[in-house]
Amino acid sequence: MKNSVALWLCGAALCFSSALHAQQNLTQPRASQAASVSQRIGLLDVTVNYSSPGVNKRTIWGSLVPYDQVWRCGANENTTVTFSRDAMVEGKFIAAGTYGLHMIPGKEQWMVIFSTDKDAWGSFAYNKNNDLFRVSVTPVETTFHEWLTYEFPDRQADHATLSLKWEKLEVPIRISINLKEQVLENMKTELTGLAQFSWQGWNQIANYCAANNIHLHEALGWVDRSINQNKNYNNLMTKSLVLRQMGRIDEAKQLAKEAMPLGTEQQVNTYGYQLMGLGQVDEALSVFQDNVKKNPKSWNVYDSLAEAYGNKGDKANAIKNYKKALEMAPENQKARIQGILDDLQK
């Protein structure tokens, strides 16, 4: 009996010991804590997930981080970069997705590696065969950063710089997009949904193409679809702009003339300024003159007509119409108009 009890206790102890070994360690804070940074560039979202080690009074470059060896550019698991849309990295195409990020530090140049393996633990199992591509970048000096950090210090409409900063070194990586094409492709996608059933969406995409002078033949088809759904001032003027960009000036003028009676005072005024922006001052004058006839009690139409005369170099008519605008203008506009008149009458 005693032997049976002893055997049972021994077996239970072994099972308990095995269970203990199978259990996971309890979660505790890491020395190099997790961090992330995201930035939108146009319609592209770029997200970097990494762990952030500290300098901690150590020599970093060439010591803790050796030169000419693959480095995980962070700590713990892979540093990863996620692109929500296709992009360019230092001039090389990268498809939407998540990639492992590695670097090879050098005294003068650094190699930045984008890997298709995003799940590795750091760079210990790095395999060159998984490289998507490598790009060479030049590090620069920066202010001291105790903690390894990724930032987007330079941001523009169609590009941004992703920078690794640690100790007194910054490693910049340029990320860029074809903004116009990206916006257009997104509009096309949206027009496969509910937006396809209203005139506004087709007008917007055509207007975007006209404003940026891209895909004009497609734009003509899109604006015609808008007009077929609901003919109005907006889509007629969009079609006029598309035709103008295509060099079909007479057709553009005729369509604009057809649209004028449908436009509000502000819409017609805006069109006049668009023409002035294109250098078509005589056409703009004609538009502003028609707007004055249609809205003779509005100070703003005289103000715009005067500006067009000024751009044409007709000082006398500019002064005449600014004086008319001044008589009718609200108090918050009088000082501005009087200042213009004073300059013209010197």
Short mmCIF file of N, CA and C in Angstrom, two decimals, residues 69-134:
data_model
loop_
_atom_site.label_atom_id
_atom_site.label_comp_id
_atom_site.label_asym_id
_atom_site.label_seq_id
_atom_site.Cartn_x
_atom_site.Cartn_y
_atom_site.Cartn_z
N GLN A 69 26.87 44.80 -40.85
CA GLN A 69 26.10 43.60 -40.49
C GLN A 69 24.61 43.93 -40.50
N VAL A 70 23.80 42.94 -40.87
CA VAL A 70 22.35 43.15 -40.91
C VAL A 70 21.83 43.41 -39.49
N TRP A 71 21.03 44.45 -39.37
CA TRP A 71 20.50 44.87 -38.07
C TRP A 71 18.99 45.03 -38.18
N ARG A 72 18.29 44.68 -37.12
CA ARG A 72 16.82 44.72 -37.14
C ARG A 72 16.26 46.13 -37.00
N CYS A 73 17.11 47.12 -36.86
CA CYS A 73 16.73 48.54 -36.74
C CYS A 73 15.62 48.77 -35.73
N GLY A 74 15.82 48.14 -34.58
CA GLY A 74 14.89 48.25 -33.47
C GLY A 74 15.31 47.27 -32.40
N ALA A 75 14.37 46.53 -31.85
CA ALA A 75 14.67 45.48 -30.86
C ALA A 75 13.54 44.45 -30.90
N ASN A 76 13.81 43.31 -30.25
CA ASN A 76 12.81 42.25 -30.15
C ASN A 76 12.39 41.75 -31.53
N GLU A 77 11.07 41.68 -31.81
CA GLU A 77 10.60 41.15 -33.10
C GLU A 77 11.01 42.07 -34.25
N ASN A 78 10.69 41.60 -35.46
CA ASN A 78 10.95 42.41 -36.65
C ASN A 78 10.36 43.81 -36.53
N THR A 79 11.11 44.79 -36.97
CA THR A 79 10.50 46.08 -37.30
C THR A 79 9.76 45.88 -38.61
N THR A 80 8.52 46.35 -38.68
CA THR A 80 7.73 46.17 -39.91
C THR A 80 7.21 47.52 -40.42
N VAL A 81 7.04 47.59 -41.73
CA VAL A 81 6.45 48.77 -42.37
C VAL A 81 5.26 48.30 -43.20
N THR A 82 4.11 48.93 -42.99
CA THR A 82 2.90 48.58 -43.72
C THR A 82 2.49 49.72 -44.64
N PHE A 83 2.23 49.38 -45.90
CA PHE A 83 1.76 50.34 -46.90
C PHE A 83 0.33 49.98 -47.27
N SER A 84 -0.60 50.91 -47.11
CA SER A 84 -2.00 50.63 -47.42
C SER A 84 -2.26 50.61 -48.93
N ARG A 85 -1.37 51.26 -49.69
CA ARG A 85 -1.49 51.30 -51.15
C ARG A 85 -0.09 51.17 -51.75
N ASP A 86 -0.04 50.96 -53.05
CA ASP A 86 1.25 50.90 -53.74
C ASP A 86 1.97 52.24 -53.58
N ALA A 87 3.31 52.17 -53.53
CA ALA A 87 4.10 53.39 -53.33
C ALA A 87 5.48 53.19 -53.97
N MET A 88 6.32 54.20 -53.81
CA MET A 88 7.71 54.15 -54.25
C MET A 88 8.59 54.43 -53.04
N VAL A 89 9.64 53.63 -52.87
CA VAL A 89 10.62 53.85 -51.80
C VAL A 89 11.97 54.11 -52.44
N GLU A 90 12.47 55.33 -52.27
CA GLU A 90 13.73 55.71 -52.90
C GLU A 90 13.73 55.36 -54.39
N GLY A 91 12.57 55.59 -55.03
CA GLY A 91 12.46 55.37 -56.47
C GLY A 91 12.13 53.96 -56.89
N LYS A 92 11.97 53.03 -55.92
CA LYS A 92 11.64 51.64 -56.26
C LYS A 92 10.20 51.33 -55.86
N PHE A 93 9.50 50.62 -56.75
CA PHE A 93 8.09 50.29 -56.52
C PHE A 93 7.94 49.31 -55.38
N ILE A 94 6.94 49.56 -54.52
CA ILE A 94 6.60 48.61 -53.46
C ILE A 94 5.09 48.47 -53.43
N ALA A 95 4.60 47.24 -53.48
CA ALA A 95 3.16 46.99 -53.50
C ALA A 95 2.58 47.13 -52.10
N ALA A 96 1.29 47.40 -52.03
CA ALA A 96 0.61 47.46 -50.74
C ALA A 96 0.86 46.17 -49.97
N GLY A 97 1.12 46.30 -48.66
CA GLY A 97 1.40 45.13 -47.83
C GLY A 97 2.28 45.48 -46.65
N THR A 98 2.66 44.46 -45.89
CA THR A 98 3.53 44.62 -44.72
C THR A 98 4.85 43.92 -44.97
N TYR A 99 5.94 44.60 -44.62
CA TYR A 99 7.29 44.10 -44.92
C TYR A 99 8.17 44.21 -43.68
N GLY A 100 9.09 43.24 -43.56
CA GLY A 100 10.11 43.34 -42.54
C GLY A 100 11.15 44.37 -42.95
N LEU A 101 11.63 45.15 -41.97
CA LEU A 101 12.61 46.19 -42.26
C LEU A 101 13.93 45.85 -41.58
N HIS A 102 15.00 45.83 -42.36
CA HIS A 102 16.35 45.61 -41.84
C HIS A 102 17.27 46.67 -42.42
N MET A 103 18.40 46.87 -41.78
CA MET A 103 19.38 47.82 -42.29
C MET A 103 20.78 47.26 -42.09
N ILE A 104 21.68 47.69 -42.97
CA ILE A 104 23.11 47.38 -42.80
C ILE A 104 23.82 48.71 -42.62
N PRO A 105 24.20 49.05 -41.38
CA PRO A 105 24.85 50.34 -41.14
C PRO A 105 26.25 50.38 -41.74
N GLY A 106 26.63 51.55 -42.21
CA GLY A 106 27.98 51.80 -42.69
C GLY A 106 28.45 53.16 -42.21
N LYS A 107 29.72 53.41 -42.28
CA LYS A 107 30.24 54.70 -41.82
C LYS A 107 29.80 55.84 -42.72
N GLU A 108 29.63 55.56 -44.01
CA GLU A 108 29.23 56.61 -44.96
C GLU A 108 27.84 56.37 -45.54
N GLN A 109 27.53 55.13 -45.89
CA GLN A 109 26.25 54.78 -46.50
C GLN A 109 25.58 53.65 -45.71
N TRP A 110 24.26 53.65 -45.71
CA TRP A 110 23.49 52.58 -45.09
C TRP A 110 22.68 51.86 -46.17
N MET A 111 22.55 50.55 -46.01
CA MET A 111 21.69 49.77 -46.88
C MET A 111 20.38 49.51 -46.14
N VAL A 112 19.27 49.88 -46.75
CA VAL A 112 17.94 49.65 -46.18
C VAL A 112 17.30 48.49 -46.94
N ILE A 113 16.84 47.49 -46.20
CA ILE A 113 16.33 46.25 -46.80
C ILE A 113 14.85 46.09 -46.46
N PHE A 114 14.04 45.90 -47.49
CA PHE A 114 12.64 45.54 -47.30
C PHE A 114 12.50 44.06 -47.60
N SER A 115 12.02 43.30 -46.61
CA SER A 115 11.96 41.84 -46.71
C SER A 115 10.51 41.36 -46.75
N THR A 116 10.27 40.31 -47.52
CA THR A 116 8.93 39.72 -47.56
C THR A 116 8.64 38.92 -46.29
N ASP A 117 9.67 38.65 -45.49
CA ASP A 117 9.49 37.96 -44.21
C ASP A 117 9.26 39.01 -43.13
N LYS A 118 8.02 39.11 -42.67
CA LYS A 118 7.66 40.12 -41.68
C LYS A 118 7.50 39.55 -40.27
N ASP A 119 7.64 38.23 -40.12
CA ASP A 119 7.32 37.58 -38.86
C ASP A 119 8.54 37.05 -38.10
N ALA A 120 9.74 37.34 -38.58
CA ALA A 120 10.94 36.82 -37.92
C ALA A 120 11.19 37.54 -36.60
N TRP A 121 12.05 36.95 -35.78
CA TRP A 121 12.47 37.60 -34.54
C TRP A 121 13.75 38.38 -34.84
N GLY A 122 13.58 39.67 -35.03
CA GLY A 122 14.74 40.50 -35.35
C GLY A 122 15.39 40.08 -36.65
N SER A 123 16.72 40.17 -36.67
CA SER A 123 17.48 39.82 -37.88
C SER A 123 18.26 38.53 -37.71
N PHE A 124 17.99 37.79 -36.63
CA PHE A 124 18.78 36.59 -36.35
C PHE A 124 18.58 35.52 -37.41
N ALA A 125 17.36 35.43 -37.96
CA ALA A 125 17.09 34.43 -38.99
C ALA A 125 16.96 35.08 -40.36
N TYR A 126 17.56 36.27 -40.51
CA TYR A 126 17.47 36.99 -41.78
C TYR A 126 17.99 36.14 -42.93
N ASN A 127 17.22 36.14 -44.03
CA ASN A 127 17.58 35.37 -45.22
C ASN A 127 17.52 36.31 -46.42
N LYS A 128 18.64 36.50 -47.07
CA LYS A 128 18.71 37.41 -48.21
C LYS A 128 17.74 37.03 -49.31
N ASN A 129 17.40 35.75 -49.41
CA ASN A 129 16.48 35.29 -50.45
C ASN A 129 15.08 35.89 -50.29
N ASN A 130 14.79 36.40 -49.09
CA ASN A 130 13.49 37.02 -48.85
C ASN A 130 13.48 38.52 -49.13
N ASP A 131 14.61 39.06 -49.57
CA ASP A 131 14.66 40.49 -49.87
C ASP A 131 13.67 40.84 -50.98
N LEU A 132 12.88 41.88 -50.76
CA LEU A 132 12.10 42.45 -51.86
C LEU A 132 13.02 43.35 -52.68
N PHE A 133 13.71 44.24 -51.98
CA PHE A 133 14.76 45.05 -52.61
C PHE A 133 15.58 45.74 -51.53
N ARG A 134 16.70 46.30 -51.96
CA ARG A 134 17.58 47.08 -51.10
C ARG A 134 17.76 48.47 -51.71
#
